[in-house]
Tab-separated table of C-alpha atoms and ligand atoms in Angstrom:
chain	number	residue	atom	x	y	z
T	1	MET	CA	37.048	-26.865	6.343
T	2	LYS	CA	33.290	-27.401	5.984
T	3	THR	CA	32.707	-26.469	9.684
T	4	THR	CA	34.647	-23.210	9.213
T	5	LEU	CA	32.560	-22.244	6.159
T	6	LEU	CA	29.329	-22.974	8.038
T	7	THR	CA	30.496	-20.940	11.041
T	8	THR	CA	31.436	-18.031	8.801
T	9	ALA	CA	28.068	-18.156	7.020
T	10	ALA	CA	26.268	-18.262	10.356
T	11	VAL	CA	28.212	-15.267	11.650
T	12	MET	CA	27.525	-13.305	8.443
T	13	GLY	CA	23.855	-14.215	8.669
T	14	LEU	CA	23.668	-12.977	12.247
T	15	ALA	CA	25.547	-9.821	11.306
T	16	ALA	CA	23.137	-9.161	8.437
T	17	ALA	CA	20.129	-9.761	10.677
T	18	ALA	CA	21.622	-7.547	13.358
T	19	SER	CA	22.252	-4.753	10.846
T	20	ALA	CA	18.798	-5.035	9.200
T	21	GLN	CA	17.097	-1.654	9.468
T	22	THR	CA	13.716	-1.576	11.195
T	23	VAL	CA	11.037	0.703	9.772
T	24	GLY	CA	7.617	1.392	11.293
T	25	PHE	CA	4.890	2.080	8.728
T	26	SER	CA	1.756	3.917	9.893
T	27	GLN	CA	-0.676	3.245	7.019
T	28	ILE	CA	-4.057	4.988	6.810
T	29	GLY	CA	-6.077	1.835	6.211
T	30	SER	CA	-7.417	-0.016	3.164
T	31	GLU	CA	-10.112	2.437	2.012
T	32	SER	CA	-9.293	2.073	-1.688
T	33	GLY	CA	-7.725	-0.258	-4.191
T	34	TRP	CA	-4.899	2.222	-4.576
T	35	ARG	CA	-4.177	2.136	-0.826
T	36	ALA	CA	-4.091	-1.668	-0.861
T	37	ALA	CA	-1.564	-1.577	-3.700
T	38	GLU	CA	0.590	0.938	-1.837
T	39	THR	CA	0.700	-1.413	1.159
T	40	THR	CA	1.521	-4.426	-1.029
T	41	LEU	CA	4.348	-2.626	-2.796
T	42	THR	CA	5.764	-1.234	0.461
T	43	ARG	CA	5.964	-4.748	1.917
T	44	GLN	CA	7.633	-5.997	-1.299
T	45	GLN	CA	10.144	-3.147	-1.346
T	46	ALA	CA	11.045	-3.748	2.311
T	47	GLU	CA	11.520	-7.473	1.743
T	48	GLU	CA	13.701	-6.911	-1.334
T	49	ARG	CA	15.910	-4.508	0.641
T	50	GLY	CA	16.151	-6.662	3.788
T	51	ILE	CA	14.261	-4.043	5.824
T	52	ASP	CA	12.284	-5.262	8.858
T	53	LEU	CA	8.890	-3.554	8.271
T	54	ARG	CA	6.513	-3.131	11.209
T	55	PHE	CA	3.053	-2.340	9.845
T	56	SER	CA	0.130	-0.564	11.507
T	57	ASP	CA	-3.307	-0.128	9.865
T	58	ALA	CA	-5.042	2.927	11.400
T	59	GLN	CA	-8.528	2.166	10.039
T	60	GLN	CA	-8.543	5.781	8.748
T	61	ARG	CA	-8.304	7.236	12.286
T	62	GLN	CA	-5.612	9.808	13.086
T	63	GLU	CA	-5.491	8.849	16.757
T	64	ASN	CA	-4.470	5.335	15.743
T	65	GLN	CA	-1.681	6.734	13.579
T	66	ILE	CA	-0.398	8.913	16.419
T	67	ALA	CA	-0.443	5.902	18.779
T	68	ALA	CA	1.416	3.805	16.191
T	69	ILE	CA	4.114	6.461	15.769
T	70	ARG	CA	4.572	6.642	19.546
T	71	SER	CA	4.901	2.864	19.647
T	72	PHE	CA	7.513	2.905	16.869
T	73	VAL	CA	9.466	5.576	18.800
T	74	ALA	CA	9.331	3.421	21.947
T	75	GLN	CA	10.612	0.446	19.912
T	76	GLY	CA	13.525	2.553	18.704
T	77	VAL	CA	12.930	1.900	15.004
T	78	ASP	CA	15.432	3.263	12.477
T	79	ALA	CA	12.789	5.222	10.507
T	80	ILE	CA	9.041	5.804	10.280
T	81	LEU	CA	6.869	5.888	7.151
T	82	LEU	CA	3.651	7.890	7.587
T	83	ALA	CA	0.755	8.205	5.159
T	84	PRO	CA	-1.119	10.957	7.064
T	85	VAL	CA	-4.904	10.552	6.908
T	86	VAL	CA	-5.417	14.311	7.400
T	87	ALA	CA	-3.090	17.306	7.040
T	88	THR	CA	-3.286	18.809	10.550
T	89	GLY	CA	-2.540	17.665	14.136
T	90	TRP	CA	0.902	16.075	13.674
T	91	ASP	CA	3.307	18.599	15.280
T	92	SER	CA	3.709	17.035	18.734
T	93	VAL	CA	4.103	13.414	17.640
T	94	LEU	CA	6.544	14.416	14.880
T	95	GLU	CA	8.514	16.397	17.480
T	96	GLU	CA	8.677	13.252	19.647
T	97	ALA	CA	10.109	11.286	16.708
T	98	GLN	CA	12.591	14.092	16.023
T	99	GLU	CA	13.688	14.162	19.670
T	100	ALA	CA	14.301	10.405	19.388
T	101	GLU	CA	16.340	11.137	16.224
T	102	ILE	CA	14.090	8.859	14.154
T	103	PRO	CA	13.630	10.144	10.575
T	104	VAL	CA	10.030	10.311	9.307
T	105	VAL	CA	9.140	9.993	5.606
T	106	LEU	CA	5.653	11.040	4.465
T	107	LEU	CA	3.962	8.920	1.813
T	108	ASP	CA	1.308	10.111	-0.668
T	109	ARG	CA	-0.184	12.845	1.466
T	110	GLN	CA	1.162	16.042	3.054
T	111	VAL	CA	0.994	17.541	6.558
T	112	ASP	CA	0.706	21.188	7.645
T	113	SER	CA	3.628	20.727	10.067
T	114	SER	CA	7.019	22.370	9.460
T	115	GLU	CA	9.108	20.469	6.918
T	116	ASP	CA	11.868	20.390	9.573
T	117	LEU	CA	9.813	17.668	11.267
T	118	TYR	CA	10.179	15.097	8.488
T	119	LEU	CA	13.076	13.887	6.329
T	120	THR	CA	11.164	14.029	3.039
T	121	ALA	CA	7.698	13.558	1.498
T	122	VAL	CA	7.094	11.235	-1.462
T	123	GLY	CA	3.969	11.997	-3.471
T	124	SER	CA	2.322	13.499	-6.507
T	125	ASP	CA	1.529	17.149	-7.161
T	126	LEU	CA	-2.054	16.854	-5.937
T	127	VAL	CA	-3.113	20.271	-7.239
T	128	HIS	CA	-1.747	19.373	-10.677
T	129	GLU	CA	-3.753	16.138	-10.667
T	130	GLY	CA	-6.939	18.181	-10.195
T	131	GLU	CA	-5.860	20.540	-12.966
T	132	VAL	CA	-5.259	17.644	-15.370
T	133	ALA	CA	-8.726	16.258	-14.615
T	134	GLY	CA	-10.382	19.671	-15.028
T	135	GLN	CA	-8.537	20.420	-18.243
T	136	TRP	CA	-9.592	17.063	-19.724
T	137	LEU	CA	-13.251	17.860	-19.000
T	138	ALA	CA	-12.956	21.399	-20.379
T	139	ASP	CA	-11.338	20.064	-23.570
T	140	THR	CA	-14.008	17.348	-23.871
T	141	VAL	CA	-17.119	19.507	-23.498
T	142	GLY	CA	-15.817	22.554	-25.375
T	143	ASP	CA	-18.355	25.410	-25.053
T	144	GLN	CA	-21.266	23.053	-24.154
T	145	GLU	CA	-23.038	23.805	-20.874
T	146	CYS	CA	-21.842	21.258	-18.268
T	147	ARG	CA	-23.220	20.902	-14.733
T	148	ILE	CA	-20.641	19.007	-12.687
T	149	VAL	CA	-20.944	17.015	-9.442
T	150	GLU	CA	-17.851	16.358	-7.340
T	151	LEU	CA	-17.048	13.452	-5.006
T	152	GLN	CA	-14.353	14.741	-2.660
T	153	GLY	CA	-11.803	12.651	-0.778
T	154	THR	CA	-11.501	12.379	3.005
T	155	THR	CA	-12.342	15.732	4.584
T	156	GLY	CA	-9.204	17.537	5.737
T	157	SER	CA	-6.828	15.309	3.778
T	158	SER	CA	-4.296	17.019	1.514
T	159	PRO	CA	-5.549	15.178	-1.624
T	160	ALA	CA	-9.124	16.296	-0.975
T	161	ILE	CA	-8.040	19.912	-0.438
T	162	ASP	CA	-5.565	20.084	-3.322
T	163	ARG	CA	-7.504	18.062	-5.917
T	164	ALA	CA	-10.501	20.344	-5.339
T	165	THR	CA	-8.273	23.395	-5.799
T	166	GLY	CA	-6.623	22.068	-8.954
T	167	PHE	CA	-9.894	21.187	-10.692
T	168	ARG	CA	-11.288	24.639	-9.916
T	169	ASN	CA	-8.097	26.255	-11.227
T	170	ALA	CA	-8.590	24.463	-14.556
T	171	ILE	CA	-12.223	25.476	-15.082
T	172	GLU	CA	-11.907	29.014	-13.703
T	173	GLY	CA	-13.423	31.583	-16.057
T	174	MET	CA	-15.259	28.941	-18.115
T	175	ASP	CA	-18.871	30.074	-17.625
T	176	ASN	CA	-20.259	26.916	-19.267
T	177	LEU	CA	-18.700	24.678	-16.569
T	178	GLU	CA	-20.299	24.759	-13.114
T	179	ILE	CA	-19.806	22.537	-10.044
T	180	VAL	CA	-23.381	22.237	-8.743
T	181	ARG	CA	-22.833	19.678	-5.947
T	182	SER	CA	-19.772	18.647	-3.961
T	183	GLN	CA	-19.551	16.204	-1.047
T	184	THR	CA	-17.042	13.790	0.475
T	185	GLY	CA	-17.288	10.099	-0.320
T	186	ASP	CA	-14.246	9.439	1.920
T	187	PHE	CA	-12.291	7.802	-0.928
T	188	THR	CA	-14.393	4.605	-0.717
T	189	ARG	CA	-16.602	2.830	-3.292
T	190	THR	CA	-19.470	2.695	-0.802
T	191	GLY	CA	-19.128	6.399	-0.125
T	192	GLY	CA	-19.033	7.182	-3.832
T	193	LYS	CA	-22.155	5.108	-4.520
T	194	GLU	CA	-24.188	6.536	-1.623
T	195	VAL	CA	-23.295	10.180	-2.316
T	196	MET	CA	-23.889	9.782	-6.058
T	197	GLU	CA	-27.338	8.337	-5.280
T	198	SER	CA	-28.073	11.465	-3.232
T	199	PHE	CA	-26.793	13.725	-6.032
T	200	LEU	CA	-29.045	11.981	-8.584
T	201	GLN	CA	-32.037	12.321	-6.278
T	202	ALA	CA	-31.354	15.976	-5.462
T	203	GLU	CA	-30.748	16.815	-9.125
T	204	SER	CA	-33.616	14.770	-10.555
T	205	GLY	CA	-35.022	16.717	-13.440
T	206	ASN	CA	-31.791	18.668	-13.802
T	207	GLU	CA	-29.110	17.443	-16.137
T	208	ILE	CA	-25.799	16.260	-14.649
T	209	CYS	CA	-23.198	16.415	-17.403
T	210	ALA	CA	-20.111	15.119	-15.536
T	211	LEU	CA	-18.736	13.611	-12.336
T	212	TYR	CA	-15.294	14.548	-10.997
T	213	ALA	CA	-14.244	12.029	-8.331
T	214	HIS	CA	-11.061	12.540	-6.292
T	215	ASN	CA	-10.294	8.837	-6.672
T	216	ASP	CA	-11.289	5.927	-8.912
T	217	ASP	CA	-12.911	3.931	-6.103
T	218	MET	CA	-15.529	6.632	-5.516
T	219	ALA	CA	-16.034	6.877	-9.289
T	220	LEU	CA	-16.602	3.099	-9.466
T	221	GLY	CA	-19.200	3.334	-6.716
T	222	ALA	CA	-20.863	6.232	-8.535
T	223	ILE	CA	-20.941	4.218	-11.788
T	224	GLN	CA	-23.003	1.588	-9.935
T	225	ALA	CA	-25.422	4.278	-8.715
T	226	ILE	CA	-25.765	5.830	-12.187
T	227	THR	CA	-26.412	2.430	-13.768
T	228	GLU	CA	-29.000	1.517	-11.094
T	229	ALA	CA	-30.731	4.827	-11.829
T	230	GLY	CA	-31.193	3.640	-15.427
T	231	MET	CA	-28.642	6.015	-16.887
T	232	ASP	CA	-25.542	5.319	-18.986
T	233	PRO	CA	-22.294	6.190	-17.124
T	234	GLY	CA	-19.575	7.473	-19.443
T	235	GLU	CA	-22.254	8.625	-21.902
T	236	ASP	CA	-25.114	10.401	-20.069
T	237	ILE	CA	-22.640	11.459	-17.365
T	238	LEU	CA	-18.934	11.858	-18.202
T	239	ILE	CA	-16.651	10.449	-15.490
T	240	VAL	CA	-13.124	11.630	-14.657
T	241	SER	CA	-11.178	10.517	-11.577
T	242	ILE	CA	-7.674	9.898	-10.195
T	243	ASP	CA	-5.485	6.872	-9.277
T	244	ALA	CA	-5.519	4.679	-12.453
T	245	VAL	CA	-6.477	1.469	-10.594
T	246	PRO	CA	-7.098	-1.626	-12.781
T	247	ASP	CA	-10.898	-1.549	-12.331
T	248	ILE	CA	-11.210	1.970	-13.758
T	249	PHE	CA	-9.581	0.701	-16.959
T	250	GLN	CA	-12.069	-2.164	-17.061
T	251	ALA	CA	-14.841	0.444	-16.693
T	252	MET	CA	-13.298	2.530	-19.495
T	253	ALA	CA	-13.173	-0.530	-21.762
T	254	ASN	CA	-16.902	-1.003	-21.039
T	255	GLY	CA	-17.557	2.663	-21.864
T	256	ASP	CA	-18.590	3.395	-18.252
T	257	ALA	CA	-15.685	5.750	-17.374
T	258	ASN	CA	-13.857	8.298	-19.492
T	259	ALA	CA	-10.546	9.433	-17.934
T	260	THR	CA	-8.218	8.886	-14.987
T	261	VAL	CA	-5.021	10.533	-13.758
T	262	GLU	CA	-2.388	8.020	-12.682
T	263	LEU	CA	-0.942	7.951	-9.161
T	264	THR	CA	1.832	5.426	-8.681
T	265	PRO	CA	1.295	3.153	-5.649
T	266	ASN	CA	5.061	2.680	-5.410
T	267	MET	CA	5.832	5.506	-3.012
T	268	ALA	CA	8.005	3.218	-0.843
T	269	GLY	CA	10.699	2.749	-3.512
T	270	PRO	CA	11.774	6.424	-3.522
T	271	ALA	CA	11.213	6.566	0.265
T	272	PHE	CA	13.558	3.643	0.984
T	273	ASP	CA	16.117	5.007	-1.527
T	274	ALA	CA	16.203	8.269	0.431
T	275	LEU	CA	16.414	6.454	3.775
T	276	GLU	CA	19.235	4.141	2.634
T	277	ALA	CA	21.261	7.168	1.509
T	278	TYR	CA	20.496	8.933	4.797
T	279	TRP	CA	21.443	5.899	6.894
T	280	SER	CA	24.663	5.282	4.980
T	281	ASP	CA	26.195	8.769	5.003
T	282	GLY	CA	23.643	11.251	6.337
T	283	THR	CA	22.586	12.443	2.873
T	284	GLU	CA	19.649	14.827	3.282
T	285	PRO	CA	17.131	14.321	0.429
T	286	GLU	CA	15.001	17.065	-1.147
T	287	LYS	CA	11.972	17.764	1.064
T	288	PHE	CA	9.589	16.636	-1.712
T	289	ILE	CA	10.166	13.707	-4.054
T	290	GLN	CA	7.498	14.109	-6.752
T	291	THR	CA	5.882	11.207	-8.635
T	292	GLU	CA	4.354	11.508	-12.121
T	293	SER	CA	0.713	12.276	-12.994
T	294	THR	CA	-0.254	10.838	-16.395
T	295	LEU	CA	-3.723	11.150	-17.975
T	296	TYR	CA	-5.338	8.016	-19.439
T	297	THR	CA	-8.547	8.031	-21.505
T	298	GLN	CA	-10.625	5.502	-23.454
T	299	ASP	CA	-8.244	6.117	-26.384
T	300	ASP	CA	-5.296	4.615	-24.461
T	301	ASP	CA	-6.053	0.883	-24.846
T	302	PRO	CA	-7.688	0.481	-21.401
T	303	MET	CA	-7.507	-3.315	-21.331
T	304	ALA	CA	-3.741	-3.221	-21.900
T	305	GLU	CA	-3.469	-0.796	-18.959
T	306	TYR	CA	-5.731	-3.111	-16.922
T	307	GLU	CA	-3.482	-6.109	-17.671
T	308	ALA	CA	-0.363	-4.118	-16.732
T	309	ARG	CA	-1.770	-3.322	-13.265
T	310	LYS	CA	-4.051	-6.230	-12.309
T	311	ASP	CA	-1.365	-8.180	-10.401
T	312	LEU	CA	0.136	-5.277	-8.436
T	313	GLY	CA	-1.910	-5.860	-5.301
T	314	TYR	CA	-4.821	-3.437	-5.831
L	401	GZL	C1	-3.538	10.393	-2.829
L	401	GZL	C2	-3.869	9.275	-1.854
L	401	GZL	C3	-5.327	8.918	-1.967
L	401	GZL	C4	-5.683	8.091	-3.193
L	401	GZL	C5	-6.890	7.369	-2.698
L	401	GZL	O1	-2.186	10.742	-2.740
L	401	GZL	O2	-3.593	9.707	-0.532
L	401	GZL	O3	-5.701	8.133	-0.845
L	401	GZL	O4	-5.940	8.868	-4.343
L	401	GZL	C6	-6.457	6.991	-1.292
L	401	GZL	O5	-7.270	6.240	-3.461
L	401	GZL	O6	-7.538	6.762	-0.471
């Protein structure tokens, strides 16, 4: 009797392993705390669902992502997750995946390619995020003159393009609000610090009222630069950014940052839900699965928000 049970268990185990779906994940890199958390949560989601995840870190280079996708196609994976570093240049490799009948799901960023070339895209409304940030600043400064500097995300990426658009939408027609300098910090802390240092130097003698950073990591780098310049971040220069990583809440609790717009790092959960439905009965998901964008300020108990996020893999 015991032998039979063991044999049955072994057969079921082999069957489960044989049926485990294989997913290739072309990740941009680890440029920010938010990106690290997205990777952590994607691995956790795959493990919980018994998905065999094959991971590729592109070091923020599109050519590495294209090579990874081609490798996943050659391996005959059951699906591909792609967080596209920039918005353009994906048509041919997405066509190759389509020809191989391998569904592609975009995570957290968009591509300019036809939506026929991917199953669905999971992400936030990036323009809206910029609008939320701009509206917070407009509400905070009222009719006070405010010269703004902007740290943009990776050049050519959909978040950099759309977050810039959204912020400008929010402040349009407000003559007291002016963006006086704008430059990419490539979504990194180092980039944010170095570009903010150059802004402070270039604007020495002129007042900078606020910094809008397309992500918290650049804002955190800029806070270092502002402090090293002998100024008081969060007071002398208001700071609004996007992602809601734990360290920005620590900065808010210290009075060094003022507001952030949350971006969930759990894009893989909705992505795998859509894939499991597609694999089981061919269900075609909506082309865009939108995640929430919630504003947090110093009034929202920053240390409680820090505690809620500090163990999520940022
Ligand atoms: C936005 C996402 C951005 C994050 C950054 O959807 O692609 O990329 O805001 C990350 O932290 O670098």
